[in-house]
């Protein structure tokens, strides 16, 4: 698939005193004793989940039952999150690099080296809904829900209805939790990983496509997070239970919308409690949906008597001490009034009729009419002043390609314009929050000042070619994930090695050299250039009132399912084989690293009867290499994900080869 950078993030914010108390529904979160505590004062853990998008899926729903931390040196894992008997489904597609706040629990001070995530693995516990407009050739019907019988969760243990998958995540470096301090843990659920979701399409017409979901051996990993203030949280829904005596904060209990959506939308109430501050310095924009008014408040004194018992939607940001501050808040007497606020990825941008279509979690598109009064915001939680500024207004924002397909947005609509079917008749958009400004595609025209993304979609009118400038060399741009040193200016890295970041004075030159490779199979198969992805920022000093690239990640180029022209041969530091593509006239060499720590990830996908098994092969070992030699032979179906090199070879990140019942030639994995 053309799914790209994605992650699930568990933010651990440690403070001297708990900020929130948590209990989802009738269940309660529990904390086990032992482990790294040693009787020391507990820190506090704010649980956040986030992820990234995929073009092909509207929903990839999972249920996380528990999360534990493993103390350094061994000992009993410390449970920091338990969903209880009624776990909420988390849609990973909607959470791309955004935070879904689950709650907060105390954690014993100590040092931890890994985490254990327990995921529910009964039939029906993973939900897959195809996107409204997936890529050409995708093995799923647009908007369709995949039947549970066609979803097989790899590595499940136990018996129904208590089947689970334990996912072990080793940390890049140990995590130290100290009382009265702040730390964070970032664990990625990589939707872009080729082995995370493998669709096996049988060659026989009318055969059943099986989707194998694999959480282990690659798709889940640790990624350092330097600054919790840079987390963009999803809008939070809840019911106000009270206002503090000094009017500085409100307390809410979390509400979740019913899934699948209903009309009117109804809420599922929980007892999970959150405290949210007003922005005492910059002001919080307060929207009274019932009264149809907008005011700027620095505390809740003017609305304190009207809030208890009302539903709210909150766009919040973290402060460095782990507290939550409201950037904007909507209040209404009915849940549906605050929930009529389409959130999702931009599916289409119609510049002729000034309509944006946003994809819902059920695979349907919600149409939003943009007029001269529609205001656009860009979420920058690390900068309170710019987080609440209007960056554009009116229809020119569309025609200038300042919003394109793939952006992640959350809109507020005019409640007086409520169409019977928003997939046909549009809502009127009052405001549009841009949470992620994603440009991606083939990389070309790279020079010292700009580079160009060319993106093609199944719907040709969504295609774009957009030149992005780099941010200013003096713009602060996070820190090096390995050394912790501050970075200024543009940076980039290979998707394969997220902790090895190229930054500094030579970063742009190195980026230009890294993206000049193209592999060409000739004939009708054609060429495959470098592919990348950028989350742009607005109004950098080098590019006023427009987008600029703070970073680019080079993604593995996906080559269609082909066959091995030559079988796998071992070597050091690289093993090799040659790949042929339908319609091509050239076999392209593929190099596979066998070096521990940087080895190519190799998977055998075997289908026997109706069972699909995904097995990881460790090619740093003799046994793993021998297994690949036996399976990846001349003529074997094989799929390669890698970075094109200037010498017309592919440096493979992932290689998948097939045994048993072979897949159809048109299969999209």
Short mmCIF file of N, CA and C in Angstrom, two decimals, residues 212-291:
data_model
loop_
_atom_site.label_atom_id
_atom_site.label_comp_id
_atom_site.label_asym_id
_atom_site.label_seq_id
_atom_site.Cartn_x
_atom_site.Cartn_y
_atom_site.Cartn_z
N UNK A 212 -3.69 -10.73 6.93
CA UNK A 212 -2.91 -11.16 8.09
C UNK A 212 -2.39 -9.93 8.82
N UNK A 213 -2.73 -9.80 10.11
CA UNK A 213 -2.31 -8.66 10.92
C UNK A 213 -1.18 -9.13 11.83
N UNK A 214 -0.03 -8.47 11.71
CA UNK A 214 1.18 -8.91 12.40
C UNK A 214 1.72 -7.77 13.26
N UNK A 215 1.68 -7.93 14.60
CA UNK A 215 2.15 -6.88 15.50
C UNK A 215 3.62 -7.04 15.89
N UNK A 216 4.18 -8.21 15.69
CA UNK A 216 5.53 -8.49 16.16
C UNK A 216 6.55 -8.51 15.02
N UNK A 217 7.82 -8.50 15.43
CA UNK A 217 8.96 -8.62 14.50
C UNK A 217 9.01 -7.48 13.49
N UNK A 218 8.92 -6.25 13.97
CA UNK A 218 9.14 -5.12 13.07
C UNK A 218 8.12 -4.01 13.14
N UNK A 219 6.81 -4.30 13.11
CA UNK A 219 5.83 -3.22 13.04
C UNK A 219 5.69 -2.35 14.29
N UNK A 220 6.21 -2.80 15.44
CA UNK A 220 6.12 -2.01 16.67
C UNK A 220 7.53 -1.80 17.21
N UNK A 221 7.88 -0.54 17.48
CA UNK A 221 9.25 -0.27 17.93
C UNK A 221 9.28 1.01 18.75
N UNK A 222 10.39 1.19 19.44
CA UNK A 222 10.59 2.38 20.27
C UNK A 222 11.19 3.51 19.45
N UNK A 223 10.70 4.72 19.70
CA UNK A 223 11.27 5.91 19.06
C UNK A 223 11.33 7.01 20.10
N UNK A 224 12.51 7.60 20.35
CA UNK A 224 12.62 8.62 21.40
C UNK A 224 11.75 9.83 21.10
N UNK A 225 11.22 10.42 22.16
CA UNK A 225 10.43 11.65 22.06
C UNK A 225 11.06 12.68 22.98
N UNK A 226 11.48 13.81 22.40
CA UNK A 226 12.24 14.78 23.17
C UNK A 226 11.38 15.78 23.93
N UNK A 227 10.25 16.18 23.39
CA UNK A 227 9.50 17.30 23.95
C UNK A 227 8.01 17.02 23.88
N UNK A 228 7.38 16.76 25.04
CA UNK A 228 5.95 16.43 25.06
C UNK A 228 5.09 17.58 24.58
N UNK A 229 5.60 18.80 24.65
CA UNK A 229 4.80 19.96 24.21
C UNK A 229 4.52 19.91 22.71
N UNK A 230 5.30 19.14 21.98
CA UNK A 230 5.10 19.06 20.53
C UNK A 230 4.05 18.04 20.12
N UNK A 231 3.46 17.36 21.09
CA UNK A 231 2.38 16.45 20.76
C UNK A 231 1.14 17.23 20.36
N UNK A 232 0.54 16.85 19.25
CA UNK A 232 -0.75 17.40 18.86
C UNK A 232 -1.82 16.41 19.31
N UNK A 233 -2.64 16.83 20.26
CA UNK A 233 -3.68 15.95 20.79
C UNK A 233 -4.93 16.00 19.92
N UNK A 234 -5.58 14.87 19.77
CA UNK A 234 -6.90 14.88 19.16
C UNK A 234 -7.84 15.67 20.05
N UNK A 235 -8.89 16.21 19.46
CA UNK A 235 -9.88 16.91 20.25
C UNK A 235 -10.50 15.94 21.26
N UNK A 236 -10.68 16.42 22.47
CA UNK A 236 -11.20 15.62 23.56
C UNK A 236 -12.66 15.99 23.82
N UNK A 237 -13.51 14.97 23.98
CA UNK A 237 -14.93 15.18 24.27
C UNK A 237 -15.21 14.80 25.72
N UNK A 238 -16.11 15.54 26.36
CA UNK A 238 -16.43 15.20 27.72
C UNK A 238 -17.61 15.99 28.25
N UNK A 239 -17.97 15.70 29.50
CA UNK A 239 -19.02 16.40 30.21
C UNK A 239 -18.40 17.14 31.38
N UNK A 240 -18.69 18.42 31.50
CA UNK A 240 -18.10 19.23 32.57
C UNK A 240 -18.74 18.84 33.90
N UNK A 241 -17.88 18.49 34.86
CA UNK A 241 -18.37 18.13 36.20
C UNK A 241 -18.15 19.25 37.21
N UNK A 242 -17.27 20.21 36.87
CA UNK A 242 -17.06 21.29 37.82
C UNK A 242 -16.02 22.28 37.33
N UNK A 243 -16.03 23.45 37.96
CA UNK A 243 -15.05 24.51 37.70
C UNK A 243 -14.29 24.75 39.00
N UNK A 244 -12.98 24.92 38.90
CA UNK A 244 -12.17 25.11 40.11
C UNK A 244 -12.58 26.39 40.83
N UNK A 245 -12.29 26.44 42.13
CA UNK A 245 -12.71 27.59 42.95
C UNK A 245 -12.08 28.89 42.49
N UNK A 246 -10.90 28.82 41.86
CA UNK A 246 -10.26 30.04 41.35
C UNK A 246 -10.56 30.27 39.88
N UNK A 247 -11.45 29.46 39.30
CA UNK A 247 -11.89 29.59 37.90
C UNK A 247 -10.78 29.35 36.88
N UNK A 248 -9.66 28.77 37.31
CA UNK A 248 -8.54 28.57 36.38
C UNK A 248 -8.70 27.32 35.52
N UNK A 249 -9.54 26.36 35.96
CA UNK A 249 -9.63 25.09 35.24
C UNK A 249 -11.02 24.51 35.34
N UNK A 250 -11.30 23.59 34.43
CA UNK A 250 -12.53 22.79 34.49
C UNK A 250 -12.14 21.33 34.61
N UNK A 251 -13.03 20.56 35.19
CA UNK A 251 -12.86 19.11 35.26
C UNK A 251 -13.96 18.47 34.41
N UNK A 252 -13.56 17.53 33.56
CA UNK A 252 -14.52 16.85 32.71
C UNK A 252 -14.37 15.35 32.88
N UNK A 253 -15.44 14.63 32.60
CA UNK A 253 -15.34 13.19 32.43
C UNK A 253 -15.42 12.89 30.94
N UNK A 254 -14.57 11.99 30.47
CA UNK A 254 -14.46 11.72 29.05
C UNK A 254 -15.73 11.10 28.49
N UNK A 255 -16.09 11.51 27.28
CA UNK A 255 -17.16 10.90 26.50
C UNK A 255 -16.58 10.42 25.18
N UNK A 256 -17.07 9.29 24.70
CA UNK A 256 -16.65 8.76 23.41
C UNK A 256 -17.87 8.61 22.51
N UNK A 257 -17.73 8.87 21.22
CA UNK A 257 -18.87 8.67 20.31
C UNK A 257 -19.14 7.18 20.09
N UNK A 258 -20.40 6.86 19.87
CA UNK A 258 -20.77 5.50 19.54
C UNK A 258 -20.14 5.11 18.21
N UNK A 259 -19.62 3.89 18.14
CA UNK A 259 -19.07 3.36 16.89
C UNK A 259 -19.89 2.15 16.46
N UNK A 260 -20.32 2.07 15.18
CA UNK A 260 -20.16 3.09 14.15
C UNK A 260 -21.04 4.30 14.43
N UNK A 261 -20.76 5.43 13.73
CA UNK A 261 -21.48 6.67 14.02
C UNK A 261 -22.99 6.51 13.85
N UNK A 262 -23.75 7.25 14.69
CA UNK A 262 -25.20 7.27 14.58
C UNK A 262 -25.64 8.68 14.21
N UNK A 263 -26.89 8.84 13.86
CA UNK A 263 -27.42 10.16 13.51
C UNK A 263 -28.76 10.36 14.23
N UNK A 264 -28.84 11.26 15.23
CA UNK A 264 -27.74 12.10 15.71
C UNK A 264 -26.72 11.29 16.50
N UNK A 265 -25.50 11.82 16.56
CA UNK A 265 -24.43 11.12 17.27
C UNK A 265 -24.72 11.11 18.77
N UNK A 266 -24.51 9.95 19.38
CA UNK A 266 -24.71 9.81 20.82
C UNK A 266 -23.39 9.47 21.50
N UNK A 267 -23.34 9.70 22.80
CA UNK A 267 -22.09 9.55 23.53
C UNK A 267 -22.08 8.30 24.39
N UNK A 268 -20.88 7.80 24.66
CA UNK A 268 -20.66 6.76 25.65
C UNK A 268 -19.92 7.44 26.81
N UNK A 269 -20.58 7.56 27.94
CA UNK A 269 -19.99 8.24 29.09
C UNK A 269 -19.02 7.31 29.82
N UNK A 270 -17.94 7.89 30.34
CA UNK A 270 -16.99 7.15 31.16
C UNK A 270 -16.81 7.90 32.48
N UNK A 271 -16.04 7.32 33.37
CA UNK A 271 -15.69 8.02 34.61
C UNK A 271 -14.24 8.49 34.57
N UNK A 272 -13.64 8.47 33.38
CA UNK A 272 -12.27 8.95 33.22
C UNK A 272 -12.27 10.47 33.36
N UNK A 273 -11.50 11.00 34.30
CA UNK A 273 -11.54 12.41 34.64
C UNK A 273 -10.28 13.13 34.15
N UNK A 274 -10.48 14.33 33.59
CA UNK A 274 -9.37 15.17 33.14
C UNK A 274 -9.57 16.58 33.68
N UNK A 275 -8.47 17.22 34.03
CA UNK A 275 -8.49 18.62 34.42
C UNK A 275 -7.82 19.44 33.32
N UNK A 276 -8.51 20.50 32.88
CA UNK A 276 -8.02 21.29 31.75
C UNK A 276 -8.01 22.76 32.15
N UNK A 277 -6.86 23.40 31.97
CA UNK A 277 -6.68 24.81 32.32
C UNK A 277 -7.09 25.72 31.18
N UNK A 278 -7.54 26.93 31.51
CA UNK A 278 -7.65 27.99 30.51
C UNK A 278 -6.26 28.55 30.26
N UNK A 279 -6.05 29.13 29.09
CA UNK A 279 -4.76 29.75 28.77
C UNK A 279 -4.74 31.15 29.38
N UNK A 280 -4.11 31.26 30.55
CA UNK A 280 -4.13 32.51 31.30
C UNK A 280 -3.29 33.60 30.64
N UNK A 281 -2.40 33.22 29.73
CA UNK A 281 -1.52 34.20 29.10
C UNK A 281 -2.04 34.64 27.74
N UNK A 282 -2.35 33.67 26.88
CA UNK A 282 -2.74 33.98 25.50
C UNK A 282 -4.24 33.97 25.28
N UNK A 283 -4.97 33.39 26.22
CA UNK A 283 -6.40 33.31 26.07
C UNK A 283 -6.86 32.05 25.36
N UNK A 284 -8.00 31.53 25.75
CA UNK A 284 -8.64 30.37 25.13
C UNK A 284 -9.85 30.86 24.34
N UNK A 285 -9.97 30.43 23.09
CA UNK A 285 -11.15 30.75 22.30
C UNK A 285 -12.30 29.86 22.77
N UNK A 286 -13.38 30.48 23.26
CA UNK A 286 -14.51 29.73 23.81
C UNK A 286 -15.72 29.91 22.90
N UNK A 287 -16.19 28.79 22.34
CA UNK A 287 -17.33 28.78 21.44
C UNK A 287 -18.55 28.25 22.19
N UNK A 288 -19.55 29.09 22.40
CA UNK A 288 -20.82 28.62 22.94
C UNK A 288 -21.69 28.24 21.75
N UNK A 289 -21.77 26.94 21.50
CA UNK A 289 -22.46 26.46 20.30
C UNK A 289 -23.95 26.76 20.38
N UNK A 290 -24.53 26.69 21.57
CA UNK A 290 -25.96 26.96 21.73
C UNK A 290 -26.27 28.43 21.48
N UNK A 291 -25.45 29.31 22.06
CA UNK A 291 -25.70 30.75 21.91
C UNK A 291 -25.10 31.32 20.64
#
